[in-house]
């Protein structure tokens, strides 16, 4: 017979669900384990394990923000190298996804046109600003680098123009 105060069974079942890719069931068991564990003053390492498993389940679902918050909660309860690595990997993945989502060659071309207009009107600081935004949107567009260098040279910032 199971002890109602012991959350080990729920954590083990959550681990099995996680391996079976049944992430919703894993998350539900982890939430139950956390609630029961907090109500009955369970070991903080067990609570941390529940948060860590929940973070892995959210990561598998692609819910990166939820995964990060659960990893952080796990580290608050008990710091382990495994969860710290998972957190760092997930944060890196999130950063890469945000950078890739920001890339847009069409918007970069629009910024290049705005920069060209500003350059032709003699508003070189504005031109540099537009070219920089275009470079952030499309870092492989060599024309934007050349245009930015020309605008920087007009401003007399030769060192920055070389970069």
PDB file of C-alpha atoms in Angstrom:
ATOM      1  CA  UNK A   1       0.000   0.000   0.000  1.00  0.00           C
ATOM      2  CA  UNK A   2       1.238   3.481  -0.895  1.00  0.00           C
ATOM      3  CA  UNK A   3       1.940   6.183   1.645  1.00  0.00           C
ATOM      4  CA  UNK A   4      -0.052   9.329   0.778  1.00  0.00           C
ATOM      5  CA  UNK A   5       2.753  11.518   2.091  1.00  0.00           C
ATOM      6  CA  UNK A   6       5.550   9.921   0.050  1.00  0.00           C
ATOM      7  CA  UNK A   7       5.986  11.556  -3.360  1.00  0.00           C
ATOM      8  CA  UNK A   8       8.583   9.087  -4.641  1.00  0.00           C
ATOM      9  CA  UNK A   9       5.952   7.031  -6.470  1.00  0.00           C
ATOM     10  CA  UNK A  10       4.665  10.114  -8.309  1.00  0.00           C
ATOM     11  CA  UNK A  11       8.192  11.158  -9.232  1.00  0.00           C
ATOM     12  CA  UNK A  12       9.044   7.695 -10.531  1.00  0.00           C
ATOM     13  CA  UNK A  13       5.843   7.549 -12.543  1.00  0.00           C
ATOM     14  CA  UNK A  14       6.581  11.026 -13.907  1.00  0.00           C
ATOM     15  CA  UNK A  15      10.015   9.783 -15.002  1.00  0.00           C
ATOM     16  CA  UNK A  16       8.397   6.890 -16.848  1.00  0.00           C
ATOM     17  CA  UNK A  17       5.918   9.247 -18.514  1.00  0.00           C
ATOM     18  CA  UNK A  18       8.794  11.477 -19.545  1.00  0.00           C
ATOM     19  CA  UNK A  19      10.624   8.549 -21.148  1.00  0.00           C
ATOM     20  CA  UNK A  20       7.413   7.535 -22.917  1.00  0.00           C
ATOM     21  CA  UNK A  21       7.065  11.135 -24.211  1.00  0.00           C
ATOM     22  CA  UNK A  22       3.757  11.460 -22.356  1.00  0.00           C
ATOM     23  CA  UNK A  23       4.695  14.959 -21.253  1.00  0.00           C
ATOM     24  CA  UNK A  24       1.255  16.099 -20.082  1.00  0.00           C
ATOM     25  CA  UNK A  25       0.963  13.173 -17.679  1.00  0.00           C
ATOM     26  CA  UNK A  26       4.516  13.795 -16.487  1.00  0.00           C
ATOM     27  CA  UNK A  27       3.717  17.439 -15.751  1.00  0.00           C
ATOM     28  CA  UNK A  28       0.517  16.508 -13.904  1.00  0.00           C
ATOM     29  CA  UNK A  29       2.341  13.982 -11.699  1.00  0.00           C
ATOM     30  CA  UNK A  30       5.102  16.486 -10.971  1.00  0.00           C
ATOM     31  CA  UNK A  31       2.582  19.151  -9.958  1.00  0.00           C
ATOM     32  CA  UNK A  32       0.827  16.665  -7.661  1.00  0.00           C
ATOM     33  CA  UNK A  33       4.179  15.651  -6.191  1.00  0.00           C
ATOM     34  CA  UNK A  34       5.104  19.261  -5.495  1.00  0.00           C
ATOM     35  CA  UNK A  35       1.740  19.994  -3.856  1.00  0.00           C
ATOM     36  CA  UNK A  36       1.855  16.861  -1.687  1.00  0.00           C
ATOM     37  CA  UNK A  37       5.523  17.343  -0.918  1.00  0.00           C
ATOM     38  CA  UNK A  38       5.069  20.923   0.223  1.00  0.00           C
ATOM     39  CA  UNK A  39       2.031  20.004   2.311  1.00  0.00           C
ATOM     40  CA  UNK A  40       3.943  17.227   4.092  1.00  0.00           C
ATOM     41  CA  UNK A  41       7.381  18.881   4.252  1.00  0.00           C
ATOM     42  CA  UNK A  42       9.064  16.471   1.855  1.00  0.00           C
ATOM     43  CA  UNK A  43      12.795  16.605   1.263  1.00  0.00           C
ATOM     44  CA  UNK A  44      13.770  19.612  -0.819  1.00  0.00           C
ATOM     45  CA  UNK A  45      15.752  17.339  -3.156  1.00  0.00           C
ATOM     46  CA  UNK A  46      12.546  15.540  -4.103  1.00  0.00           C
ATOM     47  CA  UNK A  47      10.777  18.831  -4.768  1.00  0.00           C
ATOM     48  CA  UNK A  48      13.747  19.913  -6.888  1.00  0.00           C
ATOM     49  CA  UNK A  49      13.562  16.658  -8.836  1.00  0.00           C
ATOM     50  CA  UNK A  50       9.879  17.292  -9.581  1.00  0.00           C
ATOM     51  CA  UNK A  51      10.625  20.791 -10.893  1.00  0.00           C
ATOM     52  CA  UNK A  52      13.508  19.429 -12.973  1.00  0.00           C
ATOM     53  CA  UNK A  53      11.357  16.732 -14.570  1.00  0.00           C
ATOM     54  CA  UNK A  54       8.637  19.235 -15.248  1.00  0.00           C
ATOM     55  CA  UNK A  55      11.222  21.473 -16.926  1.00  0.00           C
ATOM     56  CA  UNK A  56      12.352  18.600 -19.157  1.00  0.00           C
ATOM     57  CA  UNK A  57       8.741  17.843 -20.085  1.00  0.00           C
ATOM     58  CA  UNK A  58       8.086  21.467 -21.013  1.00  0.00           C
ATOM     59  CA  UNK A  59      11.306  21.537 -23.035  1.00  0.00           C
ATOM     60  CA  UNK A  60      10.144  18.492 -24.997  1.00  0.00           C
ATOM     61  CA  UNK A  61       6.856  20.244 -25.673  1.00  0.00           C
ATOM     62  CA  UNK A  62       8.741  23.267 -26.975  1.00  0.00           C
ATOM     63  CA  UNK A  63       7.546  25.516 -24.146  1.00  0.00           C
ATOM     64  CA  UNK A  64      10.957  27.021 -23.544  1.00  0.00           C
ATOM     65  CA  UNK A  65       9.905  29.750 -21.092  1.00  0.00           C
ATOM     66  CA  UNK A  66       8.053  27.261 -18.882  1.00  0.00           C
ATOM     67  CA  UNK A  67      11.039  24.912 -18.998  1.00  0.00           C
ATOM     68  CA  UNK A  68      13.417  27.681 -17.933  1.00  0.00           C
ATOM     69  CA  UNK A  69      11.205  28.770 -15.035  1.00  0.00           C
ATOM     70  CA  UNK A  70      10.927  25.179 -13.773  1.00  0.00           C
ATOM     71  CA  UNK A  71      14.672  24.614 -14.061  1.00  0.00           C
ATOM     72  CA  UNK A  72      15.238  27.776 -12.036  1.00  0.00           C
ATOM     73  CA  UNK A  73      12.727  26.614  -9.424  1.00  0.00           C
ATOM     74  CA  UNK A  74      14.538  23.291  -9.247  1.00  0.00           C
ATOM     75  CA  UNK A  75      17.863  25.039  -8.712  1.00  0.00           C
ATOM     76  CA  UNK A  76      16.282  27.141  -5.980  1.00  0.00           C
ATOM     77  CA  UNK A  77      15.298  23.990  -4.122  1.00  0.00           C
ATOM     78  CA  UNK A  78      18.517  22.039  -4.715  1.00  0.00           C
ATOM     79  CA  UNK A  79      21.421  22.896  -6.998  1.00  0.00           C
ATOM     80  CA  UNK A  80      22.592  20.040  -9.228  1.00  0.00           C
ATOM     81  CA  UNK A  81      24.985  20.045 -12.172  1.00  0.00           C
ATOM     82  CA  UNK A  82      22.487  18.195 -14.377  1.00  0.00           C
ATOM     83  CA  UNK A  83      19.729  20.777 -13.986  1.00  0.00           C
ATOM     84  CA  UNK A  84      22.193  23.651 -14.293  1.00  0.00           C
ATOM     85  CA  UNK A  85      23.374  22.201 -17.616  1.00  0.00           C
ATOM     86  CA  UNK A  86      19.768  21.757 -18.779  1.00  0.00           C
ATOM     87  CA  UNK A  87      19.030  25.376 -17.852  1.00  0.00           C
ATOM     88  CA  UNK A  88      22.077  26.691 -19.700  1.00  0.00           C
ATOM     89  CA  UNK A  89      21.316  24.585 -22.782  1.00  0.00           C
ATOM     90  CA  UNK A  90      17.682  25.685 -22.810  1.00  0.00           C
ATOM     91  CA  UNK A  91      18.580  29.363 -22.397  1.00  0.00           C
ATOM     92  CA  UNK A  92      21.073  29.045 -25.270  1.00  0.00           C
ATOM     93  CA  UNK A  93      18.412  27.403 -27.410  1.00  0.00           C
ATOM     94  CA  UNK A  94      15.973  30.209 -26.581  1.00  0.00           C
ATOM     95  CA  UNK A  95      18.528  32.872 -27.482  1.00  0.00           C
ATOM     96  CA  UNK A  96      19.293  31.173 -30.802  1.00  0.00           C
ATOM     97  CA  UNK A  97      15.590  30.883 -31.630  1.00  0.00           C
ATOM     98  CA  UNK A  98      15.060  34.586 -30.864  1.00  0.00           C
ATOM     99  CA  UNK A  99      18.009  35.563 -33.054  1.00  0.00           C
ATOM    100  CA  UNK A 100      16.747  33.426 -35.919  1.00  0.00           C
ATOM    101  CA  UNK A 101      13.262  34.877 -35.544  1.00  0.00           C
ATOM    102  CA  UNK A 102      14.731  38.388 -35.775  1.00  0.00           C
ATOM    103  CA  UNK A 103      16.431  37.701 -39.118  1.00  0.00           C
ATOM    104  CA  UNK A 104      14.436  39.049 -42.014  1.00  0.00           C
ATOM    105  CA  UNK A 105      16.068  39.935 -45.365  1.00  0.00           C
ATOM    106  CA  UNK A 106      13.020  41.900 -46.522  1.00  0.00           C
ATOM    107  CA  UNK A 107      13.156  44.218 -43.514  1.00  0.00           C
ATOM    108  CA  UNK A 108      16.927  44.489 -43.962  1.00  0.00           C
ATOM    109  CA  UNK A 109      16.382  45.667 -47.542  1.00  0.00           C
ATOM    110  CA  UNK A 110      13.862  48.235 -46.301  1.00  0.00           C
ATOM    111  CA  UNK A 111      16.387  49.500 -43.743  1.00  0.00           C
ATOM    112  CA  UNK A 112      19.022  49.700 -46.509  1.00  0.00           C
ATOM    113  CA  UNK A 113      16.693  51.887 -48.583  1.00  0.00           C
ATOM    114  CA  UNK A 114      15.993  54.145 -45.597  1.00  0.00           C
ATOM    115  CA  UNK A 115      19.734  54.352 -44.970  1.00  0.00           C
ATOM    116  CA  UNK A 116      20.373  55.244 -48.599  1.00  0.00           C
ATOM    117  CA  UNK A 117      17.821  58.065 -48.442  1.00  0.00           C
ATOM    118  CA  UNK A 118      19.344  59.386 -45.221  1.00  0.00           C
ATOM    119  CA  UNK A 119      22.855  59.141 -46.707  1.00  0.00           C
ATOM    120  CA  UNK A 120      21.879  61.009 -49.866  1.00  0.00           C
ATOM    121  CA  UNK A 121      20.286  63.744 -47.735  1.00  0.00           C
ATOM    122  CA  UNK A 122      23.449  64.058 -45.651  1.00  0.00           C
ATOM    123  CA  UNK A 123      21.922  62.606 -42.487  1.00  0.00           C
ATOM    124  CA  UNK A 124      24.820  60.232 -41.925  1.00  0.00           C
ATOM    125  CA  UNK A 125      24.099  59.326 -38.272  1.00  0.00           C
ATOM    126  CA  UNK A 126      20.597  58.243 -39.302  1.00  0.00           C
ATOM    127  CA  UNK A 127      22.040  56.322 -42.240  1.00  0.00           C
ATOM    128  CA  UNK A 128      24.409  54.434 -39.917  1.00  0.00           C
ATOM    129  CA  UNK A 129      21.501  53.623 -37.618  1.00  0.00           C
ATOM    130  CA  UNK A 130      19.473  52.191 -40.512  1.00  0.00           C
ATOM    131  CA  UNK A 131      22.412  50.223 -41.877  1.00  0.00           C
ATOM    132  CA  UNK A 132      23.119  48.766 -38.421  1.00  0.00           C
ATOM    133  CA  UNK A 133      19.509  47.629 -38.114  1.00  0.00           C
ATOM    134  CA  UNK A 134      19.718  46.111 -41.583  1.00  0.00           C
ATOM    135  CA  UNK A 135      22.882  44.233 -40.604  1.00  0.00           C
ATOM    136  CA  UNK A 136      21.141  42.842 -37.525  1.00  0.00           C
ATOM    137  CA  UNK A 137      18.279  41.691 -39.741  1.00  0.00           C
ATOM    138  CA  UNK A 138      20.549  40.190 -42.447  1.00  0.00           C
ATOM    139  CA  UNK A 139      24.181  39.804 -41.321  1.00  0.00           C
ATOM    140  CA  UNK A 140      25.193  38.149 -44.615  1.00  0.00           C
ATOM    141  CA  UNK A 141      24.274  41.150 -46.768  1.00  0.00           C
ATOM    142  CA  UNK A 142      27.646  42.653 -47.730  1.00  0.00           C
ATOM    143  CA  UNK A 143      26.082  45.749 -49.278  1.00  0.00           C
ATOM    144  CA  UNK A 144      24.892  46.934 -45.869  1.00  0.00           C
ATOM    145  CA  UNK A 145      28.431  46.742 -44.475  1.00  0.00           C
ATOM    146  CA  UNK A 146      29.794  48.766 -47.397  1.00  0.00           C
ATOM    147  CA  UNK A 147      27.096  51.388 -47.092  1.00  0.00           C
ATOM    148  CA  UNK A 148      27.631  51.677 -43.353  1.00  0.00           C
ATOM    149  CA  UNK A 149      31.371  52.085 -43.901  1.00  0.00           C
ATOM    150  CA  UNK A 150      30.739  54.905 -46.380  1.00  0.00           C
ATOM    151  CA  UNK A 151      28.443  56.695 -43.928  1.00  0.00           C
ATOM    152  CA  UNK A 152      30.950  56.265 -41.097  1.00  0.00           C
ATOM    153  CA  UNK A 153      33.734  57.638 -43.286  1.00  0.00           C
ATOM    154  CA  UNK A 154      31.605  60.719 -43.989  1.00  0.00           C
ATOM    155  CA  UNK A 155      31.335  61.121 -40.226  1.00  0.00           C
ATOM    156  CA  UNK A 156      35.101  60.817 -39.899  1.00  0.00           C
ATOM    157  CA  UNK A 157      34.940  57.596 -37.874  1.00  0.00           C
ATOM    158  CA  UNK A 158      37.559  55.739 -39.896  1.00  0.00           C
ATOM    159  CA  UNK A 159      38.362  53.125 -37.231  1.00  0.00           C
ATOM    160  CA  UNK A 160      34.749  52.040 -37.014  1.00  0.00           C
ATOM    161  CA  UNK A 161      34.397  52.075 -40.806  1.00  0.00           C
ATOM    162  CA  UNK A 162      37.148  49.453 -41.100  1.00  0.00           C
ATOM    163  CA  UNK A 163      35.266  46.956 -38.928  1.00  0.00           C
TER     164      UNK A 163
END
